[in-house]
CSV table of C-alpha atoms in Angstrom, one decimal:
chain,number,residue,atom,x,y,z
P,1,MET,CA,56.6,119.1,163.3
P,2,ALA,CA,56.1,121.8,160.8
P,3,LYS,CA,56.0,120.8,157.2
P,4,VAL,CA,59.0,121.8,155.2
P,5,LEU,CA,58.0,123.9,152.2
P,6,LYS,CA,59.0,122.3,148.9
P,7,GLU,CA,59.1,123.7,145.3
P,8,GLU,CA,56.0,121.7,144.3
P,9,ASP,CA,54.0,123.4,147.1
P,10,LEU,CA,54.4,126.8,145.5
P,11,ILE,CA,51.9,126.2,142.7
P,12,LYS,CA,48.4,124.9,143.4
P,13,ASN,CA,45.5,124.7,140.9
P,14,GLY,CA,47.3,127.1,138.5
P,15,LYS,CA,47.8,129.7,141.2
P,16,ARG,CA,50.9,130.7,143.2
P,17,CYS,CA,51.1,130.5,146.9
P,18,ASP,CA,50.1,134.1,147.4
P,19,GLY,CA,47.1,133.8,145.0
P,20,ARG,CA,48.7,135.4,142.0
P,21,GLY,CA,48.5,134.1,138.4
P,22,PHE,CA,51.8,133.2,136.6
P,23,GLU,CA,52.2,136.6,134.9
P,24,ASP,CA,50.9,138.9,137.7
P,25,LEU,CA,53.0,141.5,139.5
P,26,ARG,CA,52.8,142.1,143.2
P,27,PRO,CA,51.0,145.3,144.2
P,28,ILE,CA,53.5,148.2,143.7
P,29,ILE,CA,53.4,151.7,145.3
P,30,VAL,CA,55.9,154.3,144.1
P,31,LYS,CA,56.3,157.7,145.8
P,32,ALA,CA,58.7,160.4,144.8
P,33,GLY,CA,60.3,163.1,146.9
P,34,VAL,CA,59.9,161.5,150.3
P,35,LEU,CA,63.2,162.7,151.9
P,36,LYS,CA,63.8,166.4,152.4
P,37,GLN,CA,67.5,166.4,152.7
P,38,ALA,CA,68.4,164.6,149.5
P,39,SER,CA,68.5,166.2,146.0
P,40,GLY,CA,66.0,163.5,145.0
P,41,SER,CA,64.4,160.6,146.7
P,42,ALA,CA,61.8,157.8,146.2
P,43,TYR,CA,60.1,155.1,148.1
P,44,VAL,CA,58.9,151.8,146.6
P,45,GLU,CA,56.7,149.3,148.2
P,46,TRP,CA,56.7,146.2,146.1
P,47,GLY,CA,54.7,143.5,147.7
P,48,ARG,CA,56.4,143.1,151.0
P,49,ASN,CA,59.6,144.8,149.8
P,50,LYS,CA,60.1,148.3,151.2
P,51,VAL,CA,62.9,150.3,149.6
P,52,TYR,CA,64.1,153.9,150.0
P,53,ALA,CA,66.3,155.5,147.4
P,54,ALA,CA,68.1,158.9,147.7
P,55,VAL,CA,70.2,160.8,145.3
P,56,TYR,CA,72.8,163.4,146.2
P,57,GLY,CA,74.7,165.6,143.8
P,58,PRO,CA,76.2,166.0,141.3
P,59,HIS,CA,78.9,167.2,143.6
P,60,GLU,CA,82.7,167.3,143.9
P,61,VAL,CA,84.4,163.9,143.5
P,62,PHE,CA,85.6,162.2,146.6
P,63,PRO,CA,88.2,160.7,146.6
P,64,LYS,CA,89.6,163.4,144.4
P,65,HIS,CA,92.0,161.2,142.3
P,66,MET,CA,89.0,159.3,140.9
P,67,THR,CA,87.9,162.5,139.0
P,68,ASN,CA,87.0,161.9,135.4
P,69,ASN,CA,87.4,165.0,133.2
P,70,TYR,CA,84.9,163.8,130.6
P,71,LYS,CA,82.0,162.5,132.6
P,72,ALA,CA,80.3,162.2,136.0
P,73,LEU,CA,81.0,159.2,138.2
P,74,ILE,CA,78.1,157.3,139.7
P,75,ASN,CA,78.5,156.0,143.2
P,76,ALA,CA,75.7,153.5,143.8
P,77,ARG,CA,75.2,151.9,147.2
P,78,TYR,CA,72.7,149.1,147.8
P,79,ILE,CA,72.4,147.9,151.3
P,80,MET,CA,69.9,145.9,153.4
P,81,ALA,CA,68.9,147.2,156.8
P,82,PRO,CA,69.8,144.9,159.7
P,83,PHE,CA,66.1,144.4,160.4
P,84,SER,CA,65.1,143.8,156.8
P,85,GLY,CA,64.6,140.1,157.3
P,86,LEU,CA,68.1,138.9,156.4
P,87,ASP,CA,67.6,135.2,157.2
P,88,ASP,CA,70.4,133.4,155.4
P,89,HIS,CA,72.1,136.7,154.3
P,90,SER,CA,73.9,136.5,157.7
P,91,ARG,CA,74.9,139.7,159.3
P,92,SER,CA,74.1,143.2,157.9
P,93,GLY,CA,76.5,145.7,156.4
P,94,PRO,CA,78.4,145.6,153.1
P,95,ASN,CA,78.9,142.1,152.1
P,96,ARG,CA,79.7,140.2,148.9
P,97,ARG,CA,76.1,140.3,147.8
P,98,SER,CA,75.4,144.0,148.4
P,99,ILE,CA,78.7,145.0,146.8
P,100,GLU,CA,77.7,143.0,143.7
P,101,ILE,CA,74.3,144.6,143.5
P,102,SER,CA,75.8,148.1,144.0
P,103,LYS,CA,78.2,147.4,141.1
P,104,VAL,CA,75.5,146.2,138.7
P,105,ALA,CA,73.2,149.1,139.7
P,106,LYS,CA,76.1,151.5,138.9
P,107,HIS,CA,76.4,150.1,135.4
P,108,VAL,CA,72.7,150.5,134.9
P,109,PHE,CA,72.7,154.2,135.7
P,110,GLU,CA,75.9,154.9,133.8
P,111,ASN,CA,74.0,153.8,130.7
P,112,VAL,CA,71.0,156.1,131.2
P,113,VAL,CA,72.3,159.2,133.0
P,114,LEU,CA,73.8,161.8,130.6
P,115,THR,CA,77.0,161.7,132.6
P,116,ASN,CA,78.9,163.7,129.9
P,117,LEU,CA,77.1,166.9,131.0
P,118,PHE,CA,78.8,166.9,134.4
P,119,PRO,CA,82.5,166.4,134.0
P,120,LYS,CA,84.5,166.3,137.2
P,121,THR,CA,81.5,165.5,139.4
P,122,MET,CA,80.0,162.6,141.1
P,123,ILE,CA,76.4,161.4,141.7
P,124,ASP,CA,75.6,159.4,144.8
P,125,VAL,CA,72.7,156.9,144.5
P,126,HIS,CA,71.8,155.3,147.8
P,127,MET,CA,69.3,152.4,147.9
P,128,GLU,CA,68.3,151.2,151.4
P,129,VAL,CA,66.2,148.0,151.7
P,130,MET,CA,64.0,148.4,154.8
P,131,GLN,CA,62.1,145.1,154.4
P,132,SER,CA,63.0,142.3,151.9
P,133,ASP,CA,60.9,139.7,150.3
P,134,GLY,CA,62.7,138.7,147.1
P,135,GLY,CA,63.4,140.9,144.1
P,136,THR,CA,65.0,143.7,146.1
P,137,ARG,CA,67.5,144.5,143.5
P,138,VAL,CA,64.9,145.3,140.8
P,139,ALA,CA,62.8,147.2,143.4
P,140,SER,CA,65.9,149.2,144.5
P,141,ILE,CA,66.9,150.2,141.0
P,142,THR,CA,63.3,151.1,140.1
P,143,ALA,CA,63.2,153.4,143.2
P,144,ALA,CA,66.6,154.8,142.4
P,145,SER,CA,65.6,155.7,138.9
P,146,VAL,CA,62.6,157.7,140.3
P,147,ALA,CA,65.0,159.4,142.8
P,148,LEU,CA,67.3,160.4,140.0
P,149,ALA,CA,64.4,161.9,138.0
P,150,ASP,CA,63.2,163.7,141.2
P,151,ALA,CA,66.7,165.2,141.6
P,152,GLY,CA,66.5,166.6,138.1
P,153,ILE,CA,69.5,164.7,136.8
P,154,PRO,CA,69.3,164.3,133.0
P,155,MET,CA,68.6,160.8,131.9
P,156,ARG,CA,67.6,159.0,128.6
P,157,ASP,CA,64.8,157.1,130.2
P,158,LEU,CA,63.4,156.0,133.5
P,159,VAL,CA,64.5,152.4,134.2
P,160,CYS,CA,62.7,149.7,135.9
P,161,GLY,CA,62.9,146.0,136.1
P,162,VAL,CA,61.4,142.7,137.3
P,163,SER,CA,62.6,139.2,137.8
P,164,VAL,CA,61.3,136.1,136.0
P,165,GLY,CA,62.0,132.6,137.2
P,166,LYS,CA,61.1,129.0,136.9
P,167,VAL,CA,59.3,127.2,139.7
P,168,ALA,CA,58.0,123.7,139.4
P,169,GLY,CA,58.4,123.8,135.7
P,170,GLU,CA,56.4,127.0,135.2
P,171,LEU,CA,57.7,130.5,134.2
P,172,LEU,CA,56.6,133.0,136.9
P,173,LEU,CA,56.8,136.8,136.8
P,174,ASP,CA,58.1,138.7,139.8
P,175,LEU,CA,59.3,136.0,142.2
P,176,ASP,CA,58.8,136.5,145.9
P,177,LYS,CA,61.2,135.2,148.6
P,178,TYR,CA,59.9,131.6,148.7
P,179,GLU,CA,59.7,131.2,144.9
P,180,ASP,CA,63.2,132.7,144.7
P,181,ASN,CA,64.7,130.4,147.4
P,182,LEU,CA,63.0,127.2,146.5
P,183,GLY,CA,62.5,127.6,142.7
P,184,GLY,CA,64.7,126.3,140.0
P,185,SER,CA,65.8,129.5,138.4
P,186,ASP,CA,65.7,133.3,138.9
P,187,MET,CA,66.4,135.9,136.2
P,188,PRO,CA,66.3,139.6,137.2
P,189,MET,CA,66.2,142.1,134.3
P,190,ILE,CA,66.3,145.9,134.1
P,191,PHE,CA,65.0,147.7,131.1
P,192,ALA,CA,64.7,151.1,129.7
P,193,PRO,CA,61.1,150.6,128.6
P,194,ARG,CA,61.0,153.3,126.0
P,195,ASN,CA,63.2,151.5,123.5
P,196,GLY,CA,63.4,148.2,125.2
P,197,ASP,CA,67.1,148.4,126.1
P,198,LEU,CA,68.2,145.6,128.4
P,199,LEU,CA,70.5,147.2,131.1
P,200,LEU,CA,70.8,144.4,133.6
P,201,TYR,CA,70.6,140.7,133.0
P,202,GLN,CA,71.5,138.2,135.6
P,203,MET,CA,70.5,134.6,136.1
P,204,ASP,CA,70.7,131.9,138.7
P,205,GLY,CA,69.8,128.3,137.8
P,206,MET,CA,69.0,127.0,134.3
P,207,LEU,CA,66.5,128.0,131.6
P,208,SER,CA,66.3,126.8,128.0
P,209,LYS,CA,66.8,129.2,125.1
P,210,ASP,CA,63.1,129.2,124.5
P,211,GLU,CA,62.3,129.9,128.1
P,212,VAL,CA,64.7,132.8,128.2
P,213,GLU,CA,63.0,134.4,125.2
P,214,ARG,CA,59.5,134.0,126.8
P,215,ALA,CA,60.9,135.4,130.1
P,216,TYR,CA,62.3,138.4,128.3
P,217,ASP,CA,58.9,139.2,126.7
P,218,MET,CA,57.1,138.7,130.1
P,219,ALA,CA,59.6,141.1,131.8
P,220,LEU,CA,59.5,143.8,129.1
P,221,GLY,CA,55.7,143.7,129.2
P,222,ALA,CA,55.7,144.1,133.0
P,223,CYS,CA,58.2,146.9,132.9
P,224,LYS,CA,56.0,149.0,130.7
P,225,LYS,CA,53.4,148.8,133.4
P,226,ILE,CA,55.9,149.7,136.1
P,227,ARG,CA,57.1,152.7,134.2
P,228,VAL,CA,53.6,154.1,134.2
P,229,LEU,CA,53.6,153.9,138.0
P,230,GLN,CA,57.0,155.7,138.1
P,231,GLU,CA,55.7,158.4,135.9
P,232,ASN,CA,52.6,158.9,138.0
P,233,ALA,CA,54.7,159.1,141.2
P,234,LEU,CA,56.8,161.9,139.7
P,235,LYS,CA,53.9,163.9,138.3
P,236,GLU,CA,51.8,163.5,141.4
P,237,LYS,CA,53.4,166.4,143.3
P,238,TYR,CA,52.9,168.9,140.4
P,239,LYS,CA,49.4,167.6,139.7
P,240,GLU,CA,48.4,168.2,143.3
P,241,VAL,CA,49.4,171.9,143.2
P,242,PHE,CA,47.7,172.2,139.8
P,243,GLU,CA,44.4,170.7,141.1
P,244,LYS,CA,44.4,172.8,144.2
P,245,ILE,CA,44.6,176.0,142.1
P,246,LYS,CA,42.6,175.0,139.0
P,247,GLY,CA,40.3,172.4,140.5
P,248,GLY,CA,38.3,175.0,142.5
P,249,GLU,CA,38.0,177.3,139.5
P,250,ASN,CA,36.3,175.2,136.9
P,251,GLY,CA,35.6,171.9,138.6
P,252,ASN,CA,37.6,169.8,136.1
P,253,ASN,CA,41.2,168.6,136.0
P,254,GLN,CA,41.4,168.6,132.2
P,255,GLY,CA,42.9,172.1,131.8
P,256,SER,CA,46.4,172.9,130.7
P,257,TYR,CA,49.3,173.4,133.0
D,1,MET,CA,48.6,173.5,125.6
D,2,LYS,CA,51.2,172.5,128.1
D,3,ASN,CA,52.1,169.0,129.1
D,4,LEU,CA,53.9,167.5,132.0
D,5,VAL,CA,56.8,165.1,131.0
D,6,VAL,CA,59.3,162.8,132.7
D,7,PRO,CA,62.7,161.7,131.3
D,8,GLY,CA,62.4,159.8,128.0
D,9,GLU,CA,59.2,161.4,126.6
D,10,ILE,CA,59.0,163.1,123.2
D,11,VAL,CA,59.2,166.9,123.3
D,12,SER,CA,59.4,167.6,119.6
D,13,GLU,CA,59.5,165.6,116.4
D,14,LYS,CA,62.3,167.8,115.2
D,15,PRO,CA,65.8,167.6,116.7
D,16,TYR,CA,67.2,170.6,118.4
D,17,ARG,CA,69.7,171.3,121.2
D,18,ALA,CA,68.6,172.9,124.5
D,19,ASP,CA,68.8,172.4,128.2
D,20,GLY,CA,67.2,169.3,129.6
D,21,VAL,CA,66.7,167.6,126.3
D,22,PHE,CA,68.6,165.1,124.1
D,23,MET,CA,68.3,163.9,120.5
D,24,GLU,CA,67.6,160.4,119.4
D,25,GLU,CA,66.6,159.1,115.9
D,26,GLY,CA,65.9,162.6,114.7
D,27,LYS,CA,63.6,163.5,117.6
D,28,THR,CA,64.0,165.6,120.7
D,29,LEU,CA,63.3,163.8,124.0
D,30,SER,CA,63.1,165.2,127.5
D,31,ALA,CA,66.0,164.2,129.9
D,32,VAL,CA,64.5,165.8,133.0
D,33,MET,CA,61.0,166.5,134.4
D,34,GLY,CA,59.5,169.5,132.8
D,35,VAL,CA,56.6,171.1,131.1
D,36,VAL,CA,56.3,171.1,127.3
D,37,GLU,CA,54.9,174.1,125.6
D,38,ASP,CA,54.9,174.4,121.8
D,39,GLY,CA,57.7,171.8,121.4
D,40,ARG,CA,59.9,173.5,124.0
D,41,LEU,CA,60.8,172.0,127.3
D,42,ILE,CA,60.8,174.1,130.5
D,43,PRO,CA,62.6,172.0,133.1
D,44,LEU,CA,61.0,171.8,136.6
D,45,LYS,CA,64.1,170.6,138.3
D,46,GLY,CA,67.8,170.2,137.8
D,47,PRO,CA,71.1,171.6,138.7
D,48,TYR,CA,72.5,175.0,137.5
D,49,PHE,CA,74.9,175.0,134.5
D,50,PRO,CA,77.0,178.1,134.4
D,51,LYS,CA,76.5,180.2,131.3
D,52,ARG,CA,78.4,183.1,129.9
D,53,GLY,CA,76.8,186.4,130.7
D,54,ASP,CA,74.7,185.1,133.7
D,55,TYR,CA,74.7,187.1,136.9
D,56,VAL,CA,75.2,184.8,139.9
D,57,ILE,CA,75.5,184.9,143.7
D,58,GLY,CA,78.5,182.9,145.0
D,59,ILE,CA,79.8,182.1,148.4
D,60,ILE,CA,83.6,182.2,148.7
D,61,LYS,CA,84.9,178.8,149.8
D,62,GLU,CA,88.6,178.7,149.0
D,63,GLU,CA,91.4,181.2,148.7
D,64,GLY,CA,94.5,180.8,146.6
D,65,PHE,CA,97.4,182.7,145.1
D,66,TYR,CA,95.3,183.1,141.9
D,67,GLY,CA,92.3,184.6,143.6
D,68,TRP,CA,89.2,182.9,145.1
D,69,MET,CA,86.9,179.9,144.4
D,70,ALA,CA,83.2,180.5,144.9
D,71,ASP,CA,80.5,177.9,145.4
D,72,LEU,CA,77.7,178.6,142.9
D,73,HIS,CA,75.0,176.3,144.2
D,74,SER,CA,75.8,174.1,141.3
D,75,PRO,CA,78.0,171.0,140.5
D,76,PHE,CA,80.5,173.5,139.1
D,77,GLU,CA,82.6,176.2,140.8
D,78,GLY,CA,83.3,179.8,139.9
D,79,LYS,CA,86.8,181.2,139.9
D,80,ILE,CA,87.4,184.9,140.8
D,81,SER,CA,90.8,186.0,139.5
D,82,ALA,CA,92.7,188.4,141.8
D,83,ARG,CA,93.5,190.5,138.8
D,84,GLU,CA,89.9,191.0,137.9
D,85,THR,CA,88.8,192.6,141.1
D,86,ARG,CA,90.0,195.3,143.4
D,87,GLU,CA,88.2,193.9,146.4
D,88,LYS,CA,89.6,191.3,148.8
D,89,PHE,CA,87.4,188.5,149.9
D,90,ARG,CA,87.3,186.1,152.8
D,91,ILE,CA,86.0,182.6,153.1
D,92,GLY,CA,82.2,182.8,153.7
D,93,ASP,CA,81.7,186.1,151.9
D,94,VAL,CA,78.7,186.4,149.7
D,95,VAL,CA,79.5,187.9,146.3
D,96,SER,CA,77.6,188.9,143.2
D,97,ALA,CA,79.4,188.3,139.9
D,98,LYS,CA,79.0,188.0,136.2
D,99,ILE,CA,80.2,184.9,134.4
D,100,PHE,CA,82.8,185.9,131.8
D,101,GLU,CA,83.7,182.5,130.5
D,102,VAL,CA,82.9,178.8,131.0
D,103,ASP,CA,85.6,176.3,130.2
D,104,GLU,CA,85.2,172.8,128.8
D,105,VAL,CA,84.8,171.2,132.2
D,106,GLY,CA,82.0,173.6,133.2
D,107,GLU,CA,84.1,175.8,135.5
D,108,ALA,CA,83.1,179.5,135.4
D,109,LEU,CA,85.5,182.4,135.3
D,110,LEU,CA,83.8,185.2,137.2
D,111,GLY,CA,84.2,189.0,136.8
D,112,GLU,CA,82.6,192.1,138.3
D,113,ALA,CA,82.7,190.4,141.7
D,114,ARG,CA,81.3,192.5,144.5
D,115,ARG,CA,80.8,191.6,148.1
D,116,LEU,CA,77.1,191.8,149.2
D,117,TRP,CA,76.8,193.4,152.6
D,118,GLU,CA,74.1,192.6,155.2
D,119,GLY,CA,70.8,191.3,153.8
D,120,GLU,CA,69.7,187.7,153.4
D,121,VAL,CA,70.3,185.0,150.8
D,122,LEU,CA,67.6,182.6,149.8
D,123,GLU,CA,68.4,179.4,147.9
D,124,VAL,CA,65.8,178.0,145.5
D,125,GLU,CA,65.6,175.5,142.7
D,126,PRO,CA,67.6,177.0,139.8
D,127,ALA,CA,65.0,175.9,137.3
D,128,LYS,CA,62.5,178.3,138.8
D,129,ILE,CA,64.6,181.4,138.5
D,130,PRO,CA,63.1,182.4,135.1
D,131,ARG,CA,59.7,182.4,136.7
D,132,ILE,CA,60.9,184.4,139.7
D,133,ILE,CA,62.3,187.1,137.4
D,134,GLY,CA,59.3,187.0,135.1
D,135,LYS,CA,59.0,188.5,131.6
D,136,SER,CA,61.7,191.3,131.5
D,137,GLY,CA,61.8,191.4,135.3
D,138,SER,CA,58.1,191.9,135.9
D,139,MET,CA,57.8,189.4,138.7
D,140,VAL,CA,60.8,190.5,140.7
D,141,SER,CA,59.8,194.1,140.4
D,142,LEU,CA,56.4,193.2,141.7
D,143,ILE,CA,58.0,191.7,144.8
D,144,LYS,CA,60.3,194.6,145.2
D,145,GLN,CA,57.4,197.0,145.0
D,146,TYR,CA,55.2,195.3,147.6
D,147,ALA,CA,57.8,194.1,150.0
D,148,LYS,CA,59.8,197.4,149.7
D,149,THR,CA,62.9,195.3,149.6
D,150,ASP,CA,66.0,195.4,147.5
D,151,ALA,CA,66.3,192.1,145.6
D,152,PHE,CA,69.1,190.7,143.4
D,153,VAL,CA,68.3,187.4,141.6
D,154,GLY,CA,71.3,185.2,140.7
D,155,GLN,CA,70.7,182.8,137.8
D,156,ASN,CA,72.1,180.0,139.9
D,157,GLY,CA,69.1,179.9,142.3
D,158,ARG,CA,70.3,182.3,145.0
D,159,ILE,CA,68.3,185.4,145.8
D,160,TYR,CA,69.7,188.3,147.8
D,161,LEU,CA,67.2,190.3,149.8
D,162,LYS,CA,68.0,193.5,151.7
D,163,GLY,CA,65.7,195.7,153.8
D,164,GLY,CA,61.9,196.0,153.8
D,165,ASP,CA,59.6,193.1,154.5
D,166,THR,CA,61.9,190.3,153.5
D,167,SER,CA,59.7,187.6,155.1
D,168,MET,CA,56.9,188.6,152.7
D,169,ALA,CA,59.3,188.5,149.8
D,170,VAL,CA,60.5,185.0,150.8
D,171,MET,CA,56.9,183.8,151.1
D,172,ALA,CA,56.1,185.1,147.6
D,173,ILE,CA,59.2,183.5,146.1
D,174,LEU,CA,58.5,180.1,147.7
D,175,LYS,CA,54.9,180.4,146.4
D,176,ILE,CA,56.3,181.0,142.9
D,177,CYS,CA,58.5,177.9,143.2
D,178,SER,CA,55.7,175.6,144.2
D,179,GLU,CA,53.2,176.9,141.6
D,180,ALA,CA,55.5,177.8,138.7
D,181,HIS,CA,54.1,175.1,136.4
D,182,VAL,CA,50.4,176.3,136.7
D,183,SER,CA,49.3,179.1,134.4
D,184,GLY,CA,48.1,182.5,135.7
D,185,LEU,CA,51.1,182.8,138.1
D,186,THR,CA,51.5,186.6,137.9
D,187,ASP,CA,47.8,187.2,138.9
D,188,ARG,CA,48.1,184.8,141.9
D,189,ILE,CA,51.3,186.4,143.1
D,190,SER,CA,50.1,189.9,142.8
D,191,ALA,CA,46.9,189.0,144.7
D,192,PHE,CA,49.0,187.3,147.3
D,193,LEU,CA,51.2,190.3,147.7
D,194,GLU,CA,48.2,192.7,147.8
D,195,LYS,CA,46.8,190.8,150.8
D,196,GLY,CA,50.2,191.3,152.5
D,197,GLY,CA,51.5,187.8,152.0
D,198,LYS,CA,48.4,185.8,152.8
D,199,ASP,CA,46.5,183.4,150.6
């Protein structure tokens, strides 16, 4: 009979089950502008997580009676694909969990998008999880933020996030599926890294006050690294064109735009 | 020296009000992707905000007792008052118009509305329109001259082309859009047009 994985098995000789240290992120790939039809789009590969995000609008509000004369509405939709590895998430489609994540994502974007510039309009933010391996909400919001910037929607900052949790008595950064399911506690956080604003803060399980403070510092430090990846993804397209034209002329990429 | 920025990066140490920026703690920060040049942000992307005095190309999408509503390739619509025009429009007509007024919710009141006959309409990123027009219309006149086409550039990201080699004009405009952030644009476009639309 196969051995049942237990919380203690997740940490061996000061390493995690996938070989990471306690404060290491999974490898992250961010790409911007992957979908042609959308106003803006992004793709994030975060360890084994694969997430697409697309932004449409700002456009006319539907249903019309929801119209706000002072600001734009944000319609966020997080959903997991039926083949994303649902396991105990039961069947696919909108469910309690995805409605909750859509709601918290909406509040994140309401706080960074300059919605007052677009009265009587609506911005659709779609986040589609293609493959899941723990931490999809932070991966989705990280992707959606790049998609919003790619759509040219004015924002105060790019947002990104990471989860911190406690497994076998140790605080770990960026939990994967097993650490999330078997561990003692999981705390996803979304930041605006420029000024350190905390925009989403949820927690399962228990942490002491001291641990929460340490977890906060770990997450903020990691978010500053993720922001650099987001920036590079957005700039990549423009840099490619620049290098194609200027690279041949003088052989270096240090010139001005 | 120009510099590529993403939302949340510093544009200038002094606060000022402009498109695509916001102010925080006495500084100006970028709200959209753009290129910073001498403390000014030139947005690379973003929707069109109607502004008084702009010439735009709209597509009629609604008819009412007051006149017509036009789609402006923007989150906001344009209203053509029946009193302001002698022409009658039908849904789907392409019109050129001037923005007379913009109200507090961003809706534009259009005047001097004229129907555009025949020709083609090209939709591009509104943020690139200043580069397509060029300094006092130099770029668009270059395209007109080489492609022997009649062009009317709407500030809202629609370009009306009629007659001549429109496919060459379209190629040139798309080239401008993809290379607008790299210096020496006029030279590359005129070289491109001289070769008859080939790189």
